[in-house]
Amino acid sequence: MSSIVLMLLGLGGMALGFFVYSKFLALVVFKLSDTFITPAHEFEDGVDFVPTNKFVLWGHHFTSVAGAAPIVGPAIAVIWGWLPAFLWVTFGTIFFAGIHDFGAIWASVRNRAKSVGTLTGEVVGTRARAIFSIVIFLVLLMVNAVFGVVIARLLINNPSAVVPVWGAIIVALIIGQAIYRAKISLPLVSLLGVIALYALIYIGPDVPLALPAEGVIGLSPSAAWILILFAYAAIASLLPVWVLLQPRDYINGLQLFVGLIALYGAILVANPTVVAPMINMDVPAGTPSMIPLLFVTIACGAISGFHGLVASGTTSKQLNKETDARFVGYFGATGEGALALAAIIAATAGFATFADWQGIYHSFGQGGVQAFVTGGANILSAGTGLDIAVAGTMLTVMAALFAGTTMDTGLRLQRYIFQEWGEIYNIKWMAKPLPATLLSVGSCLVLAFGAGGAEGSGGLLIWPLFGTSNQLLAGLTLLVITVMLVRRGSPTVFTLVPLVFILVMSLYALLEQLRGFYLKENWFLLGLGAVVLVAAVFVTLESVAALKRAKAERKETEAKEAN
């Protein structure tokens, strides 16, 4: 199978989705209006509510939701064959992720930039909000605790990436000042920022940095990096968004697109053959059933509930015009789909032979970031002539920077959750940014080191539940959006179909996981998974009831108008 065919079909379908389908959604379903005053203007404070250029905001949204997940998920899921992963990423991006991300921004903007958890209370009911917040908190806890481990391991295994990863923060700080204080033109700042980032990537292999193997002040290299990363994320979550979060995400978004263009260009030149099977009929022992696990293994890159948290948590507070939601939300999902497609091609066509591929995919859960970096570096080197070490550093930095931006935003969102709880339950000190940030960092570190020991890998303990919890969150977010559409008299089939599909598959996958936890006598995950299951079922039933009420109210309103 030619990798060029996969690339053209996938990117072509996603392009049609953005240029055709998203326009239909904007005009007919969400009925966007430029006259609507967005929360960024209504509540502008220069810290969280900041009207933002749509290209800069797209960079923030895209890189915050992308992280390492659209690389890891597809690069693991190809163990079932390249075709199922390709189809789910392509159609998931067009018909699932696009409307989910777009809709979450719209719903939040239309409700004073409230998070999806708070929206649940207003749209569905207060009981549903309280229970839904448990799922939201667990998802954020998993993301923040685990991404700290992911980045730490990338920095330990790839010392050449340390300078580019941390140097990118300095570049972002300068860009923020250049855009908002010096008022330098965005194209010039963008060009200089991308040049600076790639210059850092180029010199990275010449100045590798590694923490001492014996550790730092009694901490292992992994633990030290995790603590450094959380200290940074805490500071970043408290700074005004325009100082670091926005410019870091924006420049990382440009860096990713340059990287994707280089990778896809290398595919066009080298045309590597896909050595993995179309559908793998000889999966390794212990590999779970493709259905329903495919749909939770690949989340980001097809549809992901975490996107709804970002869309309603930070993105909606920075939207300059309501019509920008289409570009920021739907095109953000399209960009992530393009990254997931690149991960599929790198993990299936970046190896010389089928035997080499089998050597990586010898058991379920193998592949991931390392398969993307190894396979992608081989393709880049063959197609562009880049030194293999530079190509590998480039892709490693790409993965690490995206994991970092997701962690930045994730901790900020977790801070918002604590602040919302403080306001809801009248705990005044918790509603303040600093205490809420300390609680967020503290909860992540308790999980990381309390459950994971000196290495700080405790987040990995509950990570098996991330896929199902995250996808249940996506379905529940679509439910909230659907109820709002019913109340406005807008078409709902475009959200109903994906929400039913994703809820069914997610609940099915969670039941399969619970059975596995029971057979392995993993009582902790069994109990935690049961909590997630009960919460998801309860919120679903409450949402369905709210949906019926909204339809009845709408019919009554239409009848009165007709009379």
GROMACS .gro file of C-alpha atoms in nm, residues 146-382:
model
  237
  146VAL     CA    1   0.063   1.122   3.322
  147PHE     CA    2   0.186   1.389   3.081
  148GLY     CA    3   0.442   1.489   3.343
  149VAL     CA    4   0.575   1.132   3.328
  150VAL     CA    5   0.562   1.126   2.945
  151ILE     CA    6   0.762   1.449   2.910
  152ALA     CA    7   1.012   1.344   3.179
  153ARG     CA    8   1.080   1.017   2.998
  154LEU     CA    9   1.116   1.193   2.663
  155LEU     CA   10   1.374   1.429   2.813
  156ILE     CA   11   1.563   1.143   2.981
  157ASN     CA   12   1.563   0.920   2.671
  158ASN     CA   13   1.641   1.208   2.433
  159PRO     CA   14   1.888   1.453   2.596
  160SER     CA   15   1.917   1.635   2.262
  161ALA     CA   16   1.558   1.755   2.310
  162VAL     CA   17   1.618   1.934   2.642
  163VAL     CA   18   1.753   2.261   2.496
  164PRO     CA   19   1.478   2.294   2.230
  165VAL     CA   20   1.198   2.209   2.476
  166TRP     CA   21   1.297   2.460   2.743
  167GLY     CA   22   1.426   2.714   2.492
  168ALA     CA   23   1.078   2.725   2.341
  169ILE     CA   24   0.950   2.883   2.664
  170ILE     CA   25   1.192   3.174   2.627
  171VAL     CA   26   1.088   3.215   2.263
  172ALA     CA   27   0.721   3.219   2.369
  173LEU     CA   28   0.780   3.487   2.636
  174ILE     CA   29   0.950   3.710   2.378
  175ILE     CA   30   0.669   3.653   2.127
  176GLY     CA   31   0.405   3.747   2.383
  177GLN     CA   32   0.578   4.079   2.452
  178ALA     CA   33   0.635   4.141   2.079
  179ILE     CA   34   0.267   4.089   1.991
  180TYR     CA   35   0.092   4.258   2.283
  181ARG     CA   36   0.340   4.519   2.404
  182ALA     CA   37   0.560   4.610   2.107
  183LYS     CA   38   0.269   4.558   1.859
  184ILE     CA   39   0.500   4.400   1.600
  185SER     CA   40   0.315   4.250   1.303
  186LEU     CA   41   0.200   3.892   1.356
  187PRO     CA   42   0.350   3.749   1.032
  188LEU     CA   43   0.697   3.884   1.117
  189VAL     CA   44   0.681   3.760   1.477
  190SER     CA   45   0.557   3.421   1.355
  191LEU     CA   46   0.840   3.385   1.104
  192LEU     CA   47   1.110   3.480   1.354
  193GLY     CA   48   0.957   3.252   1.619
  194VAL     CA   49   0.952   2.948   1.391
  195ILE     CA   50   1.311   3.015   1.281
  196ALA     CA   51   1.417   3.036   1.646
  197LEU     CA   52   1.243   2.710   1.733
  198TYR     CA   53   1.398   2.518   1.446
  199ALA     CA   54   1.738   2.668   1.520
  200LEU     CA   55   1.707   2.525   1.872
  201ILE     CA   56   1.610   2.187   1.727
  202TYR     CA   57   1.911   2.194   1.494
  203ILE     CA   58   2.161   2.267   1.773
  204GLY     CA   59   1.992   2.030   2.021
  205PRO     CA   60   2.194   1.720   1.923
  206ASP     CA   61   2.518   1.920   1.967
  207VAL     CA   62   2.437   2.021   2.325
  208PRO     CA   63   2.260   1.723   2.486
  209LEU     CA   64   2.168   1.780   2.850
  210ALA     CA   65   2.095   1.504   3.097
  211LEU     CA   66   2.041   1.503   3.471
  212PRO     CA   67   2.298   1.297   3.667
  213ALA     CA   68   2.213   0.927   3.667
  214GLU     CA   69   2.260   0.917   4.043
  215GLY     CA   70   1.991   1.180   4.077
  216VAL     CA   71   1.952   1.537   4.202
  217ILE     CA   72   1.937   1.610   4.579
  218GLY     CA   73   1.827   1.254   4.638
  219LEU     CA   74   1.568   1.252   4.359
  220SER     CA   75   1.584   1.026   4.055
  221PRO     CA   76   1.607   1.201   3.715
  222SER     CA   77   1.240   1.116   3.649
  223ALA     CA   78   1.122   1.260   3.982
  224ALA     CA   79   1.335   1.573   3.939
  225TRP     CA   80   1.198   1.644   3.592
  226ILE     CA   81   0.839   1.587   3.710
  227LEU     CA   82   0.881   1.837   3.996
  228ILE     CA   83   1.043   2.091   3.761
  229LEU     CA   84   0.761   2.047   3.510
  230PHE     CA   85   0.488   2.098   3.772
  231ALA     CA   86   0.664   2.404   3.914
  232TYR     CA   87   0.672   2.551   3.564
  233ALA     CA   88   0.309   2.456   3.492
  234ALA     CA   89   0.195   2.615   3.818
  235ILE     CA   90   0.362   2.944   3.728
  236ALA     CA   91   0.227   2.927   3.371
  237SER     CA   92  -0.129   2.868   3.496
  238LEU     CA   93  -0.118   3.186   3.707
  239LEU     CA   94   0.033   3.418   3.447
  240PRO     CA   95  -0.199   3.617   3.217
  241VAL     CA   96  -0.275   3.402   2.912
  242TRP     CA   97  -0.110   3.650   2.673
  243VAL     CA   98   0.226   3.636   2.855
  244LEU     CA   99   0.307   3.268   2.804
  245LEU     CA  100   0.015   3.033   2.738
  246GLN     CA  101  -0.112   3.194   2.417
  247PRO     CA  102   0.225   3.266   2.250
  248ARG     CA  103   0.369   2.928   2.352
  249ASP     CA  104   0.071   2.744   2.208
  250TYR     CA  105   0.064   2.961   1.896
  251ILE     CA  106   0.430   2.918   1.807
  252ASN     CA  107   0.409   2.546   1.885
  253GLY     CA  108   0.112   2.524   1.649
  254LEU     CA  109   0.316   2.684   1.370
  255GLN     CA  110   0.611   2.460   1.451
  256LEU     CA  111   0.385   2.156   1.424
  257PHE     CA  112   0.246   2.264   1.089
  258VAL     CA  113   0.596   2.320   0.955
  259GLY     CA  114   0.688   1.976   1.090
  260LEU     CA  115   0.380   1.818   0.933
  261ILE     CA  116   0.450   1.985   0.600
  262ALA     CA  117   0.807   1.849   0.614
  263LEU     CA  118   0.684   1.500   0.706
  264TYR     CA  119   0.412   1.492   0.442
  265GLY     CA  120   0.657   1.638   0.189
  266ALA     CA  121   0.900   1.358   0.273
  267ILE     CA  122   0.618   1.107   0.216
  268LEU     CA  123   0.555   1.254  -0.129
  269VAL     CA  124   0.926   1.227  -0.216
  270ALA     CA  125   1.013   0.893  -0.058
  271ASN     CA  126   0.670   0.727  -0.096
  272PRO     CA  127   0.742   0.465   0.171
  273THR     CA  128   0.542   0.145   0.153
  274VAL     CA  129   0.300   0.065   0.433
  275VAL     CA  130   0.445  -0.259   0.569
  276ALA     CA  131   0.179  -0.314   0.835
  277PRO     CA  132  -0.125  -0.524   0.740
  278MET     CA  133  -0.448  -0.355   0.632
  279ILE     CA  134  -0.637  -0.557   0.895
  280ASN     CA  135  -0.417  -0.755   1.132
  281MET     CA  136  -0.561  -1.107   1.157
  282ASP     CA  137  -0.269  -1.230   1.368
  283VAL     CA  138  -0.264  -0.990   1.664
  284PRO     CA  139  -0.036  -1.075   1.957
  285ALA     CA  140  -0.179  -1.277   2.244
  286GLY     CA  141  -0.357  -1.060   2.498
  287THR     CA  142  -0.465  -0.795   2.247
  288PRO     CA  143  -0.822  -0.686   2.329
  289SER     CA  144  -1.103  -0.687   2.074
  290MET     CA  145  -1.083  -0.407   1.818
  291ILE     CA  146  -1.448  -0.321   1.881
  292PRO     CA  147  -1.499  -0.129   2.105
  293LEU     CA  148  -1.135  -0.065   2.212
  294LEU     CA  149  -1.037   0.109   1.886
  295PHE     CA  150  -1.273   0.397   1.964
  296VAL     CA  151  -1.122   0.468   2.304
  297THR     CA  152  -0.759   0.391   2.214
  298ILE     CA  153  -0.776   0.661   1.947
  299ALA     CA  154  -0.941   0.956   2.120
  300CYS     CA  155  -0.752   1.274   2.030
  301GLY     CA  156  -0.734   1.266   1.652
  302ALA     CA  157  -1.093   1.141   1.620
  303ILE     CA  158  -1.292   1.283   1.915
  304SER     CA  159  -1.188   1.359   2.273
  305GLY     CA  160  -1.375   1.487   2.575
  306PHE     CA  161  -1.065   1.674   2.691
  307HIS     CA  162  -1.116   1.906   2.394
  308GLY     CA  163  -1.449   2.015   2.538
  309LEU     CA  164  -1.276   2.109   2.864
  310VAL     CA  165  -1.023   2.325   2.677
  311ALA     CA  166  -1.287   2.474   2.445
  312SER     CA  167  -1.513   2.577   2.732
  313GLY     CA  168  -1.237   2.640   2.985
  314THR     CA  169  -0.983   2.867   2.817
  315THR     CA  170  -1.064   2.906   2.445
  316SER     CA  171  -1.413   3.051   2.496
  317LYS     CA  172  -1.268   3.321   2.722
  318GLN     CA  173  -1.046   3.447   2.440
  319LEU     CA  174  -1.278   3.432   2.137
  320ASN     CA  175  -1.284   3.773   1.967
  321LYS     CA  176  -1.589   3.711   1.744
  322GLU     CA  177  -1.842   3.429   1.758
  323THR     CA  178  -1.776   3.348   1.392
  324ASP     CA  179  -1.412   3.272   1.485
  325ALA     CA  180  -1.541   2.958   1.662
  326ARG     CA  181  -1.556   2.774   1.330
  327PHE     CA  182  -1.191   2.835   1.247
  328VAL     CA  183  -1.061   2.784   1.600
  329GLY     CA  184  -1.273   2.481   1.688
  330TYR     CA  185  -1.331   2.288   1.366
  331PHE     CA  186  -0.996   2.369   1.209
  332GLY     CA  187  -0.826   2.291   1.540
  333ALA     CA  188  -0.980   1.943   1.520
  334THR     CA  189  -0.870   1.919   1.155
  335GLY     CA  190  -0.511   1.999   1.250
  336GLU     CA  191  -0.517   1.728   1.514
  337GLY     CA  192  -0.661   1.481   1.265
  338ALA     CA  193  -0.372   1.561   1.030
  339LEU     CA  194  -0.127   1.488   1.314
  340ALA     CA  195  -0.301   1.157   1.392
  341LEU     CA  196  -0.288   1.062   1.024
  342ALA     CA  197   0.086   1.137   1.018
  343ALA     CA  198   0.129   0.916   1.326
  344ILE     CA  199  -0.051   0.629   1.149
  345ILE     CA  200   0.171   0.659   0.841
  346ALA     CA  201   0.491   0.694   1.047
  347ALA     CA  202   0.400   0.388   1.257
  348THR     CA  203   0.311   0.169   0.958
  349ALA     CA  204   0.536   0.291   0.674
  350GLY     CA  205   0.843   0.407   0.867
  351PHE     CA  206   0.991   0.059   0.897
  352ALA     CA  207   1.186  -0.130   0.634
  353THR     CA  208   1.004  -0.463   0.658
  354PHE     CA  209   0.699  -0.627   0.809
  355ALA     CA  210   0.932  -0.816   1.044
  356ASP     CA  211   1.073  -0.485   1.171
  357TRP     CA  212   0.720  -0.363   1.233
  358GLN     CA  213   0.629  -0.684   1.417
  359GLY     CA  214   0.939  -0.637   1.632
  360ILE     CA  215   0.784  -0.317   1.767
  361TYR     CA  216   0.424  -0.440   1.787
  362HIS     CA  217   0.491  -0.763   1.974
  363SER     CA  218   0.221  -0.695   2.235
  364PHE     CA  219  -0.072  -0.460   2.288
  365GLY     CA  220   0.029  -0.115   2.413
  366GLN     CA  221   0.356  -0.111   2.222
  367GLY     CA  222   0.442   0.150   1.963
  368GLY     CA  223   0.325   0.489   2.079
  369VAL     CA  224   0.555   0.791   2.071
  370GLN     CA  225   0.868   0.588   2.008
  371ALA     CA  226   0.719   0.421   1.698
  372PHE     CA  227   0.618   0.766   1.568
  373VAL     CA  228   0.963   0.913   1.634
  374THR     CA  229   1.154   0.615   1.489
  375GLY     CA  230   0.931   0.563   1.185
  376GLY     CA  231   0.883   0.935   1.121
  377ALA     CA  232   1.258   1.003   1.145
  378ASN     CA  233   1.326   0.730   0.890
  379ILE     CA  234   1.072   0.883   0.650
  380LEU     CA  235   1.201   1.240   0.706
  381SER     CA  236   1.559   1.134   0.652
  382ALA     CA  237   1.476   0.940   0.335
   0.00000   0.00000   0.00000
